[in-house]
Amino acid sequence: MSDGFLSPFEVETPAGADGWEEMYPYYLLFDPARRESEENRFWFYNGMHFPEPMPAFDMITAESCYLSIGLYQGRVFSIPNVLGIEHRVVNGYVYITSNEVSDEAEIAKRLETFLPRIGFYYENWDTLVARWQAEVDARIERLTALEVPRLPALEDEQELIHDHKLGSNYRLMAAYDEALHLYNELNQLHFELLLLAYGAYLTFFQFCQGAFPDMGLQQMGQMIAGYDTTMMRPDDELKAAAAKALELGVDTAFADGRAHEDVLAELRSSAAGRAWIDDLETRKHPWFFMSTGDGFYHHHRAWADDLRLPFAAITGYVAQLRDGVELDRPKEQLLAERERIAAEYRELLPGDAERAQFDEMLGLCRHVFPHAESHKFFIEHWGTSLFFNKIREVGATLAEQGFFESAEDVFLLNIHEVHEALSDAGLAWAGGAPARGTVYWPPRVARRKEILAALADWTPPPALGVVPEVINDPTVQLLWGVTADRLRSWASGGAGGGIDGYAASPGVVEGVARVVRDVNEIASVQQGEVLVCPVTAPSWAPVFPKISAAVSDIGGMMSHAAIIAREYGMPAVVGTGHATKRIKTGDRVRVDGDAGTVTILED
Amino acid sequence: MFAVPFRALDLADVALVGGKSAHLGDLIQAGFPVPSGFAVTTQAFDAVVAERVDELVAGIDPEDVAELEAKAEHVRAVVEELAVPDEVAEAIRDGYERLAAELGAEEPAVAARSSAVAEDAADASFAGMQSTFLWLRGADEALAGVRRCWASYFNAEALAYRARHGGAAGMSVAVQAMVDARVAGVMFTLNPVTGDRSSLAIDASYGLGVTVVGGEVTPDSYLWSKVGRELVRSQVGTKEVECVVDPAGRGTVLREVPDELRARLCLEPGEVARLAELGREVERHYGSPQDVEWAIDRATGETYLLQARPETVWTPKRAAAETVSATDRIAAMYLRGGRITL
């Protein structure tokens, strides 16, 4: 292990991707001018959040998150030995490293600030969650109301002369800035409470491991699992819509593999069908702002904008309801089980003092942890979907000015380049001559599309640089599953016949694998199959009632695949690194959710 | 009082019958499946041996390893021949006859096992320093077994141990109906390697449990999760021999275990679950981790507990927990960090 991983400066650019660096801001690239310090650090691939090469604009999702994580860890909560996370792009993929404090005096000083500050948060949690929600709601409201102007041939007399509004070119830039600001503000809020929720969880876990060295994260998860959260609600609405289809007798419209346009056309032709559509409309807001991804890429559209996923899910639920399958998550059972497990561990503690601490930590965890799931809906799904749609409107204006073929092309420019393009477009529109952007951007956009396609076929190494002796940031282990064992396995290239990952949810299942690389393919999953995917985002929930086990390339114990699998009581192995590459659809596999292994039984 | 049935004993009787018998009585009273038997009390030991102890051990230097064993052997021979007062011998014979009547057998096989007053104390791993005599039949053999147990008070290890740690004011003997074990062994109601109390470890081998306790075989081992209520892992031991009743019907012999039986686990999953459940109940009953000997009857498949005593290696290590606030604990968590150390 001492020799570490490949230097970030020695990573080769895959064929066809030359010039990828130009897509990204200078500050996100490794720089030979500071090679020594950069290559002697430990960088790991954050495939959990960024499993695809980053379109230029989408880098804002990483930047915005790391702005906030560092702000809170380093400058607000003053976590004694951990500052923020730095990120870099390598061949379009996001690598991160944790900045740590090693000076003992500095740690002690930071601790003095840390204790009262986090104490205030935990003591006033409910009030602060309410404050958080109000601030998030206000920003979502402003984002919803934000108008992105087009550039008309002539300004409106009323607006410019009588109402004395700013010109459309000025307002266009202001709207773009406002959208970016609101998105960044939402991401500041993103981590305010989340880090503390993880902190409580990790603390309880360490307490439990001290008392019960044999206990895994899995048992830990089971003690906290079963909470009802906002993130389950969109899926519940799809189940209700499926039930409504049966109730109205229009369920035959939902045939497997049928395009949602055809389903809707058939439904519109009958009164009962129209009643179903009306019912669905009442269910959409805000739950169809659920993204088909994790909320970090522009092309993962909200359900409302891409009905394929919700309709595929409703079709599946309709079939299950017809077969008499109970669609509700076994919530009562899970809650009873989590109480039993917690009570038994509690009883096994050596004394009443330990039991009192166990109660306090478990209580705190259960109190603060639901936020760790529910925040996702408001930030990564609702807020982010709105944000990307506003940027699409900016893209539409630029396309209208001849910069792009399609509004979607705006996502091939990074946030700073969009600014420049808007300056260009605004000036040219005012000046009355064609913008340089009309000839400057089309070839670059085309080239960047080629580069991204080439980068998509490249497999990013799990880590780069030099492994430190100790990694202090506990979230690295919890969220990303970076442990000493995992590092050794990465360093050895995942040697051995098996596929090893994190034992995320207990049980052993054998079944036929279905490899799904894109969320839009989930309609292909058949009943009882083992889902093998790069990373499961929350919006994959509809597929869970169908599958018998889940395997992911990326993810730690708190990743969504792990949480949902535990809720459904099915085995899951996450963070395997390369399951989607080793397993083929149709392979018979054994998923051992206790040992964290996946075995290919036959092709 | 020289002999008392187990079922009349409880933990208040430790001074009278030693830890082993007191626990067996307590377990029977709590409804656990424990083979019947009776305790030959420390009063009996006192009446026969106690007054002679100083005289017997005079001239023995427990530090003199070279001489100790020979001298101890001589003392034991003397003790086995000491006259047993009639009322003591009668009480033991009577205890045996009553046990026979209870079991409905003419000459039930019994084991005589020493139950020293200090032996099962939670603070001293004093186990195994006295002897066990198996498969004794008839009142005469039972009495002879008791006398040999008394003599074992003068085993070299016991002498050395008492010289260092003191204690062991006297000795009682447990006379217990034999279980003709198909499989037997030891169970710790925690993981003896990590000290994890949510785990439970079982060592098991064919025949009587002496081969496991005495380290004569490599047993199968099982690790059970109490909370998960499932077998976490199991390992097949080599189990070369088993201790069974001598074909003549008295005493025991070691015999080889056939290869096909050696190659597989000797406990069925249901048996592991049943044992673990019993272990959990015993632990609950005493409120602390336990070290349990058990056996499964060859003919009936019934599981019996032969002994239970507090686990002594990990249990005392747990210092009383400090009271730490949640925020201090969270700070400590960050300071310990992810602890990825390579």
PDB file of N, CA and C in Angstrom, chain B residues 69-96:
ATOM      1  N   GLU B  69       4.514 -32.492  42.440  1.00  0.00           N
ATOM      2  CA  GLU B  69       3.600 -33.510  41.919  1.00  0.00           C
ATOM      3  C   GLU B  69       3.714 -34.826  42.698  1.00  0.00           C
ATOM      4  N   ALA B  70       4.937 -35.221  42.989  1.00  0.00           N
ATOM      5  CA  ALA B  70       5.123 -36.482  43.707  1.00  0.00           C
ATOM      6  C   ALA B  70       4.501 -36.415  45.098  1.00  0.00           C
ATOM      7  N   LYS B  71       4.722 -35.290  45.754  1.00  0.00           N
ATOM      8  CA  LYS B  71       4.173 -35.144  47.100  1.00  0.00           C
ATOM      9  C   LYS B  71       2.648 -35.079  47.075  1.00  0.00           C
ATOM     10  N   ALA B  72       2.131 -34.382  46.097  1.00  0.00           N
ATOM     11  CA  ALA B  72       0.680 -34.260  45.987  1.00  0.00           C
ATOM     12  C   ALA B  72       0.053 -35.635  45.752  1.00  0.00           C
ATOM     13  N   GLU B  73       0.706 -36.410  44.941  1.00  0.00           N
ATOM     14  CA  GLU B  73       0.175 -37.740  44.632  1.00  0.00           C
ATOM     15  C   GLU B  73       0.107 -38.594  45.899  1.00  0.00           C
ATOM     16  N   HIS B  74       1.144 -38.480  46.708  1.00  0.00           N
ATOM     17  CA  HIS B  74       1.176 -39.213  47.955  1.00  0.00           C
ATOM     18  C   HIS B  74       0.013 -38.785  48.866  1.00  0.00           C
ATOM     19  N   VAL B  75      -0.187 -37.469  48.961  1.00  0.00           N
ATOM     20  CA  VAL B  75      -1.270 -36.970  49.818  1.00  0.00           C
ATOM     21  C   VAL B  75      -2.617 -37.483  49.315  1.00  0.00           C
ATOM     22  N   ARG B  76      -2.814 -37.473  48.000  1.00  0.00           N
ATOM     23  CA  ARG B  76      -4.103 -37.925  47.457  1.00  0.00           C
ATOM     24  C   ARG B  76      -4.363 -39.381  47.796  1.00  0.00           C
ATOM     25  N   ALA B  77      -3.313 -40.197  47.729  1.00  0.00           N
ATOM     26  CA  ALA B  77      -3.468 -41.616  48.070  1.00  0.00           C
ATOM     27  C   ALA B  77      -3.905 -41.750  49.525  1.00  0.00           C
ATOM     28  N   VAL B  78      -3.312 -40.928  50.394  1.00  0.00           N
ATOM     29  CA  VAL B  78      -3.695 -40.962  51.807  1.00  0.00           C
ATOM     30  C   VAL B  78      -5.159 -40.563  51.963  1.00  0.00           C
ATOM     31  N   VAL B  79      -5.558 -39.470  51.236  1.00  0.00           N
ATOM     32  CA  VAL B  79      -6.930 -38.955  51.393  1.00  0.00           C
ATOM     33  C   VAL B  79      -7.950 -39.991  50.932  1.00  0.00           C
ATOM     34  N   GLU B  80      -7.657 -40.663  49.837  1.00  0.00           N
ATOM     35  CA  GLU B  80      -8.624 -41.638  49.319  1.00  0.00           C
ATOM     36  C   GLU B  80      -8.859 -42.781  50.295  1.00  0.00           C
ATOM     37  N   GLU B  81      -7.897 -43.023  51.187  1.00  0.00           N
ATOM     38  CA  GLU B  81      -8.021 -44.122  52.144  1.00  0.00           C
ATOM     39  C   GLU B  81      -8.539 -43.671  53.506  1.00  0.00           C
ATOM     40  N   LEU B  82      -8.739 -42.358  53.677  1.00  0.00           N
ATOM     41  CA  LEU B  82      -9.192 -41.880  54.985  1.00  0.00           C
ATOM     42  C   LEU B  82     -10.528 -42.523  55.335  1.00  0.00           C
ATOM     43  N   ALA B  83     -10.707 -42.809  56.591  1.00  0.00           N
ATOM     44  CA  ALA B  83     -11.964 -43.404  57.030  1.00  0.00           C
ATOM     45  C   ALA B  83     -13.083 -42.397  56.848  1.00  0.00           C
ATOM     46  N   VAL B  84     -14.223 -42.870  56.321  1.00  0.00           N
ATOM     47  CA  VAL B  84     -15.372 -41.997  56.141  1.00  0.00           C
ATOM     48  C   VAL B  84     -16.377 -42.346  57.232  1.00  0.00           C
ATOM     49  N   PRO B  85     -16.733 -41.400  58.060  1.00  0.00           N
ATOM     50  CA  PRO B  85     -17.690 -41.713  59.128  1.00  0.00           C
ATOM     51  C   PRO B  85     -18.988 -42.274  58.542  1.00  0.00           C
ATOM     52  N   ASP B  86     -19.611 -43.172  59.278  1.00  0.00           N
ATOM     53  CA  ASP B  86     -20.810 -43.856  58.779  1.00  0.00           C
ATOM     54  C   ASP B  86     -21.893 -42.890  58.327  1.00  0.00           C
ATOM     55  N   GLU B  87     -22.125 -41.837  59.148  1.00  0.00           N
ATOM     56  CA  GLU B  87     -23.242 -40.955  58.783  1.00  0.00           C
ATOM     57  C   GLU B  87     -22.964 -40.222  57.460  1.00  0.00           C
ATOM     58  N   VAL B  88     -21.691 -39.968  57.148  1.00  0.00           N
ATOM     59  CA  VAL B  88     -21.346 -39.333  55.873  1.00  0.00           C
ATOM     60  C   VAL B  88     -21.548 -40.324  54.721  1.00  0.00           C
ATOM     61  N   ALA B  89     -21.007 -41.529  54.896  1.00  0.00           N
ATOM     62  CA  ALA B  89     -21.150 -42.550  53.848  1.00  0.00           C
ATOM     63  C   ALA B  89     -22.626 -42.852  53.592  1.00  0.00           C
ATOM     64  N   GLU B  90     -23.400 -42.938  54.654  1.00  0.00           N
ATOM     65  CA  GLU B  90     -24.831 -43.246  54.527  1.00  0.00           C
ATOM     66  C   GLU B  90     -25.545 -42.136  53.735  1.00  0.00           C
ATOM     67  N   ALA B  91     -25.198 -40.897  54.076  1.00  0.00           N
ATOM     68  CA  ALA B  91     -25.847 -39.770  53.396  1.00  0.00           C
ATOM     69  C   ALA B  91     -25.563 -39.825  51.896  1.00  0.00           C
ATOM     70  N   ILE B  92     -24.344 -40.186  51.524  1.00  0.00           N
ATOM     71  CA  ILE B  92     -23.980 -40.240  50.100  1.00  0.00           C
ATOM     72  C   ILE B  92     -24.703 -41.403  49.416  1.00  0.00           C
ATOM     73  N   ARG B  93     -24.683 -42.580  50.059  1.00  0.00           N
ATOM     74  CA  ARG B  93     -25.412 -43.732  49.495  1.00  0.00           C
ATOM     75  C   ARG B  93     -26.895 -43.417  49.355  1.00  0.00           C
ATOM     76  N   ASP B  94     -27.424 -42.781  50.391  1.00  0.00           N
ATOM     77  CA  ASP B  94     -28.845 -42.435  50.373  1.00  0.00           C
ATOM     78  C   ASP B  94     -29.136 -41.459  49.228  1.00  0.00           C
ATOM     79  N   GLY B  95     -28.246 -40.493  49.061  1.00  0.00           N
ATOM     80  CA  GLY B  95     -28.404 -39.530  47.967  1.00  0.00           C
ATOM     81  C   GLY B  95     -28.442 -40.264  46.636  1.00  0.00           C
ATOM     82  N   TYR B  96     -27.557 -41.224  46.470  1.00  0.00           N
ATOM     83  CA  TYR B  96     -27.510 -41.966  45.213  1.00  0.00           C
ATOM     84  C   TYR B  96     -28.792 -42.768  45.007  1.00  0.00           C
TER      85      TYR B  96
END
